Structure formats: structure tokens, C-alpha cells
Coordinates of C-alpha atoms in Angstrom, one line a residue:
X1 CA -7.2 22.9 33.8
X2 CA -5.4 24.6 30.9
X3 CA -2.2 23.1 29.6
X4 CA 1.0 25.0 30.8
X5 CA 2.5 27.1 28.0
X6 CA 5.4 29.3 27.2
X7 CA 5.3 32.4 25.0
X8 CA 7.4 32.5 21.8
X9 CA 7.6 35.2 19.2
X10 CA 8.0 35.3 15.4
X11 CA 7.4 37.9 12.7
X12 CA 3.6 37.5 13.1
X13 CA 3.6 38.1 16.8
X14 CA 3.4 36.1 20.1
X15 CA 1.9 32.6 20.5
X16 CA 1.5 30.3 23.4
X17 CA 3.4 27.0 22.8
X18 CA 2.9 23.9 25.1
X19 CA 5.5 24.3 27.8
X20 CA 6.6 20.6 27.5
X21 CA 7.0 20.7 23.7
X22 CA 10.4 20.6 22.2
X23 CA 9.1 22.3 19.0
X24 CA 8.4 26.0 19.0
X25 CA 6.3 28.7 17.4
X26 CA 7.2 28.0 13.7
X27 CA 6.2 24.4 14.1
X28 CA 3.0 25.4 15.8
X29 CA 2.0 27.7 12.9
X30 CA 2.8 24.8 10.5
X31 CA 0.5 22.5 12.5
X32 CA -2.3 25.1 12.1
X33 CA -1.6 25.8 8.4
X34 CA -1.2 22.3 7.1
X35 CA -3.8 19.9 8.5
X36 CA -3.6 18.0 5.3
X37 CA -2.9 14.2 5.8
X38 CA -2.8 14.0 9.5
X39 CA 0.5 12.2 9.0
X40 CA 3.6 13.8 10.6
X41 CA 7.0 13.6 9.1
X42 CA 8.0 11.3 12.0
X43 CA 6.4 8.5 10.0
X44 CA 9.6 8.6 8.1
X45 CA 12.3 8.0 10.7
X46 CA 15.0 8.1 8.1
X47 CA 14.0 11.7 7.2
X48 CA 14.1 12.8 10.9
X49 CA 17.5 11.0 11.4
X50 CA 18.8 12.7 8.2
X51 CA 17.7 16.2 9.3
X52 CA 19.6 15.5 12.5
X53 CA 22.7 14.4 10.6
X54 CA 22.7 17.6 8.5
X55 CA 22.3 19.8 11.6
X56 CA 25.1 17.9 13.3
X57 CA 27.4 18.3 10.4
X58 CA 26.6 22.0 10.2
X59 CA 27.4 22.5 13.9
X60 CA 30.8 20.7 13.4
X61 CA 31.7 22.7 10.3
X62 CA 30.6 26.0 11.9
X63 CA 32.7 25.3 15.0
X64 CA 35.7 24.5 12.9
X65 CA 35.3 27.7 11.0
X66 CA 35.1 29.7 14.3
X67 CA 31.5 30.7 13.6
X68 CA 30.0 28.8 16.6
X69 CA 31.5 28.5 20.1
X70 CA 32.4 25.0 21.3
X71 CA 29.8 24.9 24.1
X72 CA 26.9 25.6 21.8
X73 CA 28.3 23.4 19.0
X74 CA 28.7 20.5 21.4
X75 CA 25.1 20.9 22.8
X76 CA 23.7 20.9 19.3
X77 CA 25.8 17.8 18.3
X78 CA 24.7 15.8 21.3
X79 CA 21.0 16.7 20.7
X80 CA 21.4 15.6 17.1
X81 CA 23.0 12.3 18.3
X82 CA 20.0 11.7 20.5
X83 CA 17.6 12.2 17.7
X84 CA 19.7 9.9 15.5
X85 CA 19.3 7.2 18.2
X86 CA 15.6 7.5 18.0
X87 CA 14.8 10.0 20.8
X88 CA 12.3 12.9 20.3
X89 CA 11.0 11.7 17.0
X90 CA 7.5 12.3 18.3
X91 CA 8.3 16.0 18.3
X92 CA 8.6 16.1 14.6
X93 CA 5.0 16.8 14.0
X94 CA 4.5 18.9 10.9
X95 CA 2.5 17.3 8.1
X96 CA 4.2 15.4 5.4
X97 CA 2.5 17.6 2.8
X98 CA 3.2 21.2 3.4
X99 CA 3.7 24.5 1.6
X100 CA 7.0 26.4 1.8
X101 CA 9.4 24.1 0.1
X102 CA 10.1 22.2 3.3
X103 CA 10.6 25.2 5.5
X104 CA 8.2 23.8 8.2
X105 CA 10.3 20.6 8.4
X106 CA 13.5 22.5 8.7
X107 CA 12.0 24.8 11.4
X108 CA 10.7 21.8 13.2
X109 CA 14.1 20.3 13.3
X110 CA 15.8 23.6 14.3
X111 CA 13.4 24.0 17.3
X112 CA 13.5 20.5 18.6
X113 CA 17.3 20.4 18.4
X114 CA 17.6 23.8 19.9
X115 CA 15.3 23.1 22.9
X116 CA 17.0 19.8 23.6
X117 CA 20.4 21.5 23.4
X118 CA 19.2 24.2 25.8
X119 CA 18.4 21.5 28.3
X120 CA 21.9 20.1 27.9
X121 CA 23.2 23.5 28.6
X122 CA 21.1 23.8 31.8
X123 CA 18.5 26.2 30.4
X124 CA 14.8 26.1 29.9
X125 CA 13.1 25.3 26.7
X126 CA 12.3 28.5 24.8
X127 CA 15.3 30.4 26.3
X128 CA 16.5 31.4 22.9
X129 CA 18.7 34.2 24.2
X130 CA 21.1 31.4 25.2
X131 CA 20.8 29.3 22.1
X132 CA 18.6 30.2 19.1
X133 CA 17.1 27.8 16.6
X134 CA 17.9 30.1 13.6
X135 CA 21.0 32.0 14.7
X136 CA 22.8 28.9 15.9
X137 CA 21.2 25.6 14.9
X138 CA 20.4 26.9 11.4
X139 CA 23.7 28.9 11.1
X140 CA 25.1 29.0 7.5
X141 CA 22.0 27.2 6.3
X142 CA 18.7 27.6 4.5
X143 CA 15.8 25.3 4.1
X144 CA 16.7 25.2 0.4
X145 CA 19.9 23.3 1.0
X146 CA 19.2 21.5 4.3
X147 CA 15.9 20.0 3.2
X148 CA 16.9 18.5 -0.1
X149 CA 20.1 17.2 1.4
X150 CA 18.2 15.5 4.2
X151 CA 15.9 14.0 1.6
X152 CA 18.8 12.6 -0.4
X153 CA 20.4 11.1 2.8
X154 CA 17.0 9.5 3.8
X155 CA 16.6 8.2 0.2
X156 CA 20.0 6.6 0.4
X157 CA 19.0 4.8 3.6
X158 CA 15.7 3.7 2.0
X159 CA 17.4 2.5 -1.1
X160 CA 19.8 0.3 1.0
X161 CA 16.8 -1.3 2.6
X162 CA 15.0 -1.9 -0.7
X163 CA 18.1 -3.4 -2.2
X164 CA 18.4 -5.8 0.7
X165 CA 14.8 -6.9 0.2
X166 CA 15.2 -7.3 -3.5
X167 CA 18.2 -9.5 -3.0
X168 CA 16.1 -11.6 -0.6
X169 CA 13.3 -12.0 -3.2
X170 CA 15.7 -12.7 -6.0
X171 CA 17.4 -15.5 -4.0
X172 CA 14.0 -16.9 -3.3
X173 CA 13.2 -17.1 -7.0
X174 CA 16.7 -18.5 -7.7
X175 CA 16.1 -21.3 -5.2
X176 CA 12.7 -22.1 -6.9
X177 CA 14.3 -22.0 -10.3
X178 CA 16.8 -24.7 -9.2
X179 CA 14.1 -26.7 -7.5
X180 CA 11.9 -26.7 -10.7
X181 CA 14.7 -27.2 -13.2
X182 CA 13.3 -30.6 -14.3
X183 CA 9.6 -29.7 -14.5
X184 CA 8.5 -29.7 -18.1
X185 CA 5.6 -27.4 -19.1
X186 CA 4.0 -25.4 -21.8
X187 CA 5.4 -22.0 -22.5
X188 CA 2.8 -19.4 -23.6
X189 CA 2.7 -16.3 -25.7
X190 CA -0.4 -14.1 -25.8
X191 CA -2.0 -16.6 -23.4
X192 CA -1.8 -19.3 -26.1
X193 CA 0.2 -22.5 -26.1
X194 CA 3.7 -21.8 -27.5
X195 CA 6.6 -24.1 -27.1
X196 CA 7.9 -26.3 -24.2
X197 CA 10.1 -25.0 -21.4
X198 CA 10.8 -25.9 -17.8
X199 CA 9.2 -24.3 -14.8
X200 CA 12.8 -23.6 -13.6
X201 CA 13.5 -21.5 -16.7
X202 CA 10.3 -19.6 -16.1
X203 CA 11.2 -18.8 -12.5
X204 CA 14.8 -17.9 -13.4
X205 CA 13.5 -15.0 -15.4
X206 CA 11.9 -13.4 -12.4
X207 CA 15.3 -13.6 -10.6
X208 CA 17.1 -12.1 -13.6
X209 CA 14.6 -9.2 -13.8
X210 CA 15.2 -8.4 -10.1
X211 CA 19.0 -8.6 -10.6
X212 CA 18.8 -6.1 -13.4
X213 CA 16.7 -3.8 -11.4
X214 CA 19.1 -4.0 -8.4
X215 CA 21.8 -2.6 -10.8
X216 CA 19.5 0.2 -12.0
X217 CA 18.6 1.2 -8.4
X218 CA 22.3 1.3 -7.4
X219 CA 22.9 3.6 -10.4
X220 CA 20.1 5.9 -9.3
X221 CA 21.5 6.0 -5.8
X222 CA 24.7 7.3 -7.2
X223 CA 23.0 10.2 -8.7
X224 CA 21.6 11.4 -5.4
X225 CA 25.0 11.5 -3.8
X226 CA 25.5 15.0 -5.2
X227 CA 24.1 17.6 -2.8
X228 CA 23.8 21.4 -2.5
X229 CA 24.6 21.8 1.2
X230 CA 26.2 25.2 1.6
X231 CA 24.1 26.7 -1.2
X232 CA 21.9 28.5 1.3
X233 CA 19.0 30.3 -0.3
X234 CA 19.4 29.9 -4.1
X235 CA 22.9 28.5 -4.5
X236 CA 25.0 31.7 -4.2
X237 CA 26.1 30.7 -0.6
X238 CA 25.0 34.0 0.9
X239 CA 25.6 34.1 4.7
X240 CA 27.9 31.1 4.5
X241 CA 31.7 31.1 4.9
X242 CA 33.6 30.5 1.6
X243 CA 35.0 27.2 3.0
X244 CA 31.7 26.1 4.4
X245 CA 30.2 24.1 1.5
X246 CA 33.1 21.7 0.9
X247 CA 33.7 21.3 4.7
X248 CA 30.1 20.6 5.7
X249 CA 29.8 18.1 2.8
X250 CA 32.8 16.2 4.2
X251 CA 31.5 16.3 7.7
X252 CA 28.1 15.1 6.6
X253 CA 29.7 12.1 4.8
X254 CA 31.6 11.3 8.1
X255 CA 28.5 11.7 10.3
X256 CA 26.2 9.7 8.0
X257 CA 28.4 7.1 6.6
X258 CA 27.2 8.0 3.1
X259 CA 29.8 9.5 0.7
X260 CA 28.4 12.7 -0.6
X261 CA 29.9 15.2 -3.1
X262 CA 29.2 18.9 -3.4
X263 CA 27.5 19.9 -6.6
X264 CA 29.9 21.8 -9.0
X265 CA 27.1 24.3 -9.5
X266 CA 25.1 25.0 -6.4
X267 CA 22.6 27.3 -8.1
X268 CA 21.7 24.6 -10.6
X269 CA 21.6 22.0 -7.8
X270 CA 19.2 24.0 -5.7
X271 CA 16.5 24.2 -8.4
X272 CA 17.0 20.9 -10.2
X273 CA 14.9 17.8 -9.2
X274 CA 16.2 15.6 -12.0
X275 CA 17.8 13.1 -9.7
X276 CA 14.5 12.6 -7.9
X277 CA 12.8 12.0 -11.2
X278 CA 15.4 9.5 -12.2
X279 CA 15.0 7.5 -9.0
X280 CA 11.3 7.6 -9.2
X281 CA 11.5 6.2 -12.7
X282 CA 13.6 3.3 -11.5
X283 CA 11.2 2.6 -8.7
X284 CA 8.4 2.6 -11.3
X285 CA 10.4 0.1 -13.4
X286 CA 10.8 -2.2 -10.4
X287 CA 7.1 -1.9 -9.6
X288 CA 6.0 -2.7 -13.2
X289 CA 8.2 -5.8 -13.4
X290 CA 7.2 -7.0 -10.0
X291 CA 3.6 -6.6 -10.9
X292 CA 4.1 -8.5 -14.1
X293 CA 5.7 -11.3 -12.1
X294 CA 2.8 -11.4 -9.7
X295 CA 0.4 -11.5 -12.6
X296 CA 2.2 -14.6 -13.8
X297 CA 2.1 -16.2 -10.4
X298 CA -1.7 -15.7 -10.2
X299 CA -2.2 -17.1 -13.7
X300 CA 0.1 -20.1 -13.2
X301 CA -1.7 -21.0 -9.9
X302 CA -5.2 -20.3 -11.2
X303 CA -7.8 -22.9 -10.6
X304 CA -6.8 -25.0 -8.8
X305 CA -8.8 -27.3 -11.1
X306 CA -10.5 -25.0 -13.7
X307 CA -7.4 -22.8 -14.4
X308 CA -3.8 -23.4 -15.3
X309 CA -2.9 -24.9 -11.9
X310 CA 0.8 -25.6 -12.8
X311 CA 1.9 -24.3 -9.5
X312 CA 0.3 -23.9 -6.1
X313 CA 0.9 -20.9 -3.9
X314 CA 1.0 -21.3 -0.2
X315 CA -2.4 -20.9 1.5
X316 CA -2.1 -18.0 3.9
X317 CA -5.8 -17.2 4.7
X318 CA -9.3 -18.2 3.8
X319 CA -10.4 -16.6 0.5
X320 CA -14.1 -16.2 0.8
X321 CA -16.9 -15.5 3.2
X322 CA -19.3 -17.4 1.0
X323 CA -17.3 -20.0 -0.9
X324 CA -15.9 -22.7 1.4
X325 CA -12.5 -23.9 0.6
X326 CA -11.6 -21.1 -1.7
X327 CA -8.0 -19.7 -1.3
X328 CA -7.0 -16.6 -3.2
X329 CA -3.5 -15.4 -4.3
X330 CA -3.6 -12.5 -1.8
X331 CA 0.2 -12.0 -1.5
X332 CA 0.7 -11.4 -5.3
X333 CA -2.5 -9.2 -5.2
X334 CA -1.1 -7.0 -2.5
X335 CA 2.2 -6.5 -4.4
X336 CA 0.2 -5.7 -7.5
X337 CA -1.5 -2.9 -5.5
X338 CA 1.9 -1.6 -4.3
X339 CA 3.0 -1.4 -7.9
X340 CA -0.1 0.6 -8.8
X341 CA 0.7 3.0 -6.0
X342 CA 4.3 3.4 -7.0
X343 CA 3.3 4.1 -10.6
X344 CA 1.0 6.8 -9.3
X345 CA 3.7 8.2 -7.1
X346 CA 6.0 8.5 -10.1
X347 CA 3.4 10.7 -11.8
X348 CA 3.3 12.9 -8.7
X349 CA 7.1 13.2 -8.6
X350 CA 7.1 14.0 -12.3
X351 CA 4.6 16.8 -12.0
X352 CA 6.2 18.2 -8.8
X353 CA 9.6 18.3 -10.5
X354 CA 8.1 20.0 -13.6
X355 CA 6.4 22.5 -11.4
X356 CA 9.6 24.1 -10.1
X357 CA 10.1 27.7 -11.0
X358 CA 13.3 29.8 -11.4
X359 CA 15.8 29.2 -8.5
X360 CA 13.8 26.7 -6.4
X361 CA 11.4 23.8 -6.5
X362 CA 8.8 24.5 -3.9
X363 CA 7.3 21.0 -4.2
X364 CA 10.0 18.8 -2.6
X365 CA 7.7 17.8 0.3
X366 CA 5.4 15.9 -2.0
X367 CA 8.4 14.5 -4.0
X368 CA 9.9 13.2 -0.7
X369 CA 6.6 11.8 0.5
X370 CA 6.0 10.0 -2.8
X371 CA 9.5 8.6 -2.9
X372 CA 9.6 7.5 0.7
X373 CA 6.3 5.7 0.3
X374 CA 7.5 3.9 -2.8
X375 CA 10.7 2.8 -1.2
X376 CA 9.0 1.6 2.0
X377 CA 6.2 -0.2 0.3
X378 CA 8.3 -1.8 -2.4
X379 CA 10.7 -3.1 0.3
X380 CA 7.9 -4.5 2.4
X381 CA 6.3 -6.0 -0.7
X382 CA 9.5 -7.7 -1.7
X383 CA 9.9 -9.2 1.7
X384 CA 6.3 -10.3 1.9
X385 CA 6.3 -11.8 -1.5
X386 CA 9.4 -13.8 -0.9
X387 CA 8.6 -14.9 2.7
X388 CA 4.9 -15.5 2.4
X389 CA 4.6 -16.7 -1.2
X390 CA 7.6 -17.6 -3.3
X391 CA 9.4 -19.7 -0.7
X392 CA 6.3 -21.9 -0.3
X393 CA 5.4 -22.3 -4.0
X394 CA 5.1 -26.0 -5.1
X395 CA 5.0 -27.4 -8.6
X396 CA 2.1 -29.5 -9.8
X397 CA 4.4 -31.6 -11.9
X398 CA 1.9 -34.1 -13.3
X399 CA -0.5 -31.5 -14.4
X400 CA 2.2 -29.4 -16.0
X401 CA 3.4 -32.4 -18.0
X402 CA -0.2 -33.5 -18.9
X403 CA -1.0 -30.0 -20.2
X404 CA 2.2 -30.1 -22.3
X405 CA 1.4 -33.6 -23.7
X406 CA -2.1 -32.5 -24.6
X407 CA -1.2 -29.2 -26.2
X408 CA 0.1 -28.5 -29.7
X409 CA 3.3 -27.0 -28.2
X410 CA 5.3 -30.1 -29.0
X411 CA 4.8 -29.8 -32.7
X412 CA 7.1 -26.8 -33.0
X413 CA 10.0 -29.0 -31.9
X414 CA 9.2 -31.4 -34.8
X415 CA 9.0 -28.7 -37.5
X416 CA 12.7 -28.9 -38.4
X417 CA 12.2 -32.7 -39.0
X418 CA 8.8 -32.9 -40.8
X419 CA 8.5 -29.4 -42.2
X420 CA 6.2 -26.6 -41.4
X421 CA 3.3 -27.7 -43.6
X422 CA 3.1 -31.2 -42.1
X423 CA 3.6 -29.8 -38.6
X424 CA 0.6 -27.5 -39.2
X425 CA -1.5 -30.4 -40.4
X426 CA -0.6 -32.3 -37.2
X427 CA -1.5 -29.3 -35.0
X428 CA -4.8 -28.8 -36.7
X429 CA -5.8 -32.5 -36.4
X430 CA -4.7 -32.6 -32.8
X431 CA -6.9 -29.6 -32.0
X432 CA -9.9 -31.0 -34.0
X433 CA -9.8 -34.5 -32.6
X434 CA -8.2 -34.1 -29.2
X435 CA -5.5 -36.5 -30.1
X436 CA -1.9 -36.0 -28.9
X437 CA 0.7 -34.7 -31.2
X438 CA 2.9 -37.6 -30.2
X439 CA 0.4 -40.2 -31.2
X440 CA -0.5 -38.6 -34.5
X441 CA 3.2 -38.4 -35.5
X442 CA 3.6 -42.2 -34.8
X443 CA 0.3 -43.1 -36.5
X444 CA 1.3 -41.3 -39.7
X445 CA 4.8 -42.8 -39.4
X446 CA 6.4 -39.4 -39.8
X447 CA 9.1 -40.2 -37.3
X448 CA 10.1 -43.4 -35.6
X449 CA 9.3 -44.0 -31.9
X450 CA 13.0 -44.0 -30.8
X451 CA 13.8 -40.8 -32.7
X452 CA 10.6 -39.2 -31.5
X453 CA 11.5 -39.9 -27.9
X454 CA 14.8 -38.3 -28.5
X455 CA 13.3 -35.3 -30.1
X456 CA 10.8 -34.8 -27.3
X457 CA 13.3 -35.3 -24.5
X458 CA 13.6 -32.4 -22.0
X459 CA 17.1 -31.6 -23.2
X460 CA 15.9 -31.2 -26.9
X461 CA 12.8 -29.3 -26.0
X462 CA 14.2 -26.7 -23.7
X463 CA 17.6 -25.6 -25.2
X464 CA 19.2 -24.9 -28.6
X465 CA 20.5 -27.9 -30.6
X466 CA 21.6 -28.7 -34.1
X467 CA 18.9 -29.9 -36.5
X468 CA 18.9 -31.6 -39.8
X469 CA 16.9 -30.5 -42.9
X470 CA 13.2 -31.3 -42.8
X471 CA 12.0 -34.4 -44.7
X472 CA 10.2 -33.7 -47.9
X473 CA 6.5 -34.6 -48.0
X474 CA 6.1 -38.2 -49.1
X475 CA 9.7 -39.3 -48.2
X476 CA 10.3 -42.3 -45.9

């Protein structure tokens, strides 16, 4: 049996729309035109919620300006509230990648809200003579101000979630830094032994890097508080009341709980994607630094016997189908891959922003898709890394100390006391013979045992301290 349908009309003619669908003919055509990813915009609930917030604010502002009667305005507002509560998200079906600068997403929202509002008014879906998706739900609006505004609201929500997960991960690293504060080890530069440090100092850097990026992300969020709602098509505000732009911006701030400001130049704001580029750059920065941190965790835990093996990552799954007992650093590896994706997304955002022409950027759908993916995956990655990896890391204290004692890293700490030339000789002999720096210094009577113990104490090795002039060669 054929599915029941209703007939709707647009500029291209009549089409049969599924009778039980809340979307309409414009959405149906978008489904046919953009079978690109198979992923609907409902995969981003924050975007759907944000579209509903914008439409709700518009209905309130239009009613206050006397442009929309109270009954229609209330029906639209209630429909938007239901969507914000999570209802009807499955009706937002257009593909995340679409032509038309987001028109299909805006039309999808107009139709779903309109048909739900019609039900609230006691009418059938598709009875647009009573309430129209464009004449009423889209009143005083254009895709070109609705869609970028909804994106910015959704990004604000996504940024909040990412910030929360970054704080969680930072605190996990801070806890490990405190736990490992007394673990002496070799510091390395260019993968070669450098000078002593503590494992706590090493882990504290990961926390500091996250804290810095939290600040940069908050700054980027501030830039996307400026919106062009009320600009309509190109920023001139055509078909909108003179008081609409500032009023609808205030109402959106109230509805969403995010404090937005109206751009001082709506024409510029309608075509400029600079704030998206800035945010994408910050997300790339976060990704790059997270990936570097994960590289470190994989190196420090390598082995466990034939690598560095200074730390042990928690075992979360078997590592091989052929090598029994092998456990891999799968959590850092998945975060590395998230970072690679985010870096690629940044290139996409960059090219899409550059591709804008004249009064509009037609490529905001791919900008939004890229940014939403980056935010979601980074947030999930931070949570996973903190919960499934960092919190369970243990220090291999004895191995870390043994590697330090057997390396030439200690000789740098003695350079101010025996001179660079003698320190070089000690390092070369240690490497050639396998002897410890400590033993060679005592054998050559360069420094007494008691003084040597003091010089090689954790306090002296891992923080600044006053030094005396180096002894001259041949002195006592």
C-alpha cells in the first residue's frame, strides 16, 4: 500500500509530501538534491535547538512590533519550546552538507515549526492558509541572518561543553603532577638525554597547556557573540521593522541564555566568516597540543621493557590478535586521530571562509559541520583521555631513577662546579665505558661524596639555585 501523502506547492510546482511528516515541500526537495553524507542536521542537536531559539525570538519580537497576531505567535513559540525540549528532532532531515548557504536547514525549521504550530491551533499539517512557514514563521527573517545566528548559538553551547571537558582533563593532569612530584627522571630534548627533572614537572606542563587553551577558547567564544539577526538578505534589513534587529537580538539572548550583541554593521557581518576562522584556529591549537601530549604519553610508556617505560598507562583492552600479552596505548592513539581530524577541519573552514563572494558566504554549512565535529570530538577526546587514561597512569619510579643514574644527564648539574671541559670528559667516558657519572666523579676526586650527594639531591637537580665558580683544572 502506498504511503498517505498531502500535496504542497512551491515555485517549481506541486509535490506529494508524506502526510505524517512535519517537514514540507522545501525540505523534500533538499532531500532529493543533497544525498551527500546521509547524515541529517539532527546529528547536531545544538543546531536544531538553536534554530528553534532563533525562531522563537523572532516570533516574540514580531508580536511585540505588531507584525504577528498573538495566537500565531504563541503557537510558534510553543512549537519552538517543544523542539528545544528535544521533540521532533527526527524531522530535521536535510543533509549536513548542502548548497544554498543553509537555506534548506532554515526551510526545514520553518516547516517543522509551522506544522507543529498548526496542530496546536487545531489545524492539519500543510494547512498553510492558517499559518505559513514563510509568511509567519520566517517573518522578518532570511536564511542569511537566521542560519549564521543559529550556528553561533550552537557553537556557544558546544564551546561550553568542550571547556568543561578540558577542565576535567586539566585537573586529571594536575592530580598526577602532584602525585609524581618526587619522581626523579631524565628530561629529554630531541629524544636525547638532557637534564634531570621530576615526572611531576613533566605532567604539570600538560595541565598548564590546557589551561592556556581554555583561555584562548573563551576569547574565541566572545567573538561569536556578535550576530547579524535582523540583517535579512544582505544586511540592509529589507522587509524587517526598523526596531526589529536590536529587539530580536535582546529576545534571543533571553530565550537562549547567551548574551548576544547586534553587529554594528550588518552588511559586513552577513558576509564575514572571520569569527568562524578564529574559532577553528583555536580548536586546531588545542588539537595540536593535545596530540603532542599524547605523543609524550606513548613515548614515556613505551616498552614496557624495551622502551622508555617510565610510566604505565592503564590497560583497557588487548593489544594484538597475534602477540599475547601486548597492550597498546589506544586512548592516546584515538586522541591523536581526533587531532588529525580537527586540523583537517580547520583547512576546510579556512577554504570555505575564503570562498565567500560579495555579500554572502554560501559555504556556511560546511563551516558549521566542520566546527561542530571538531567541538564534539575534542570534548569526547578530552573526557576519554582523562577518564580512561590519565587518571590511571602510574609511575615506574625505580626505572625512572635507574635511567637517570645511568645517563649522562647528571653531568650538567656538575658543570658549574667542575667546568664544562671536565664535565665533557666525564660524559664521554661514561658513554664509552658504561660507568655512572656519579662513580667517575668520585673516582677522579673531582668532588667529595658529601658535596656530590648535595649537588645531586632532587632539590638541586630540578630547580634554580645559586652556584659557585667552577674549579680550575688541576685544583684540589
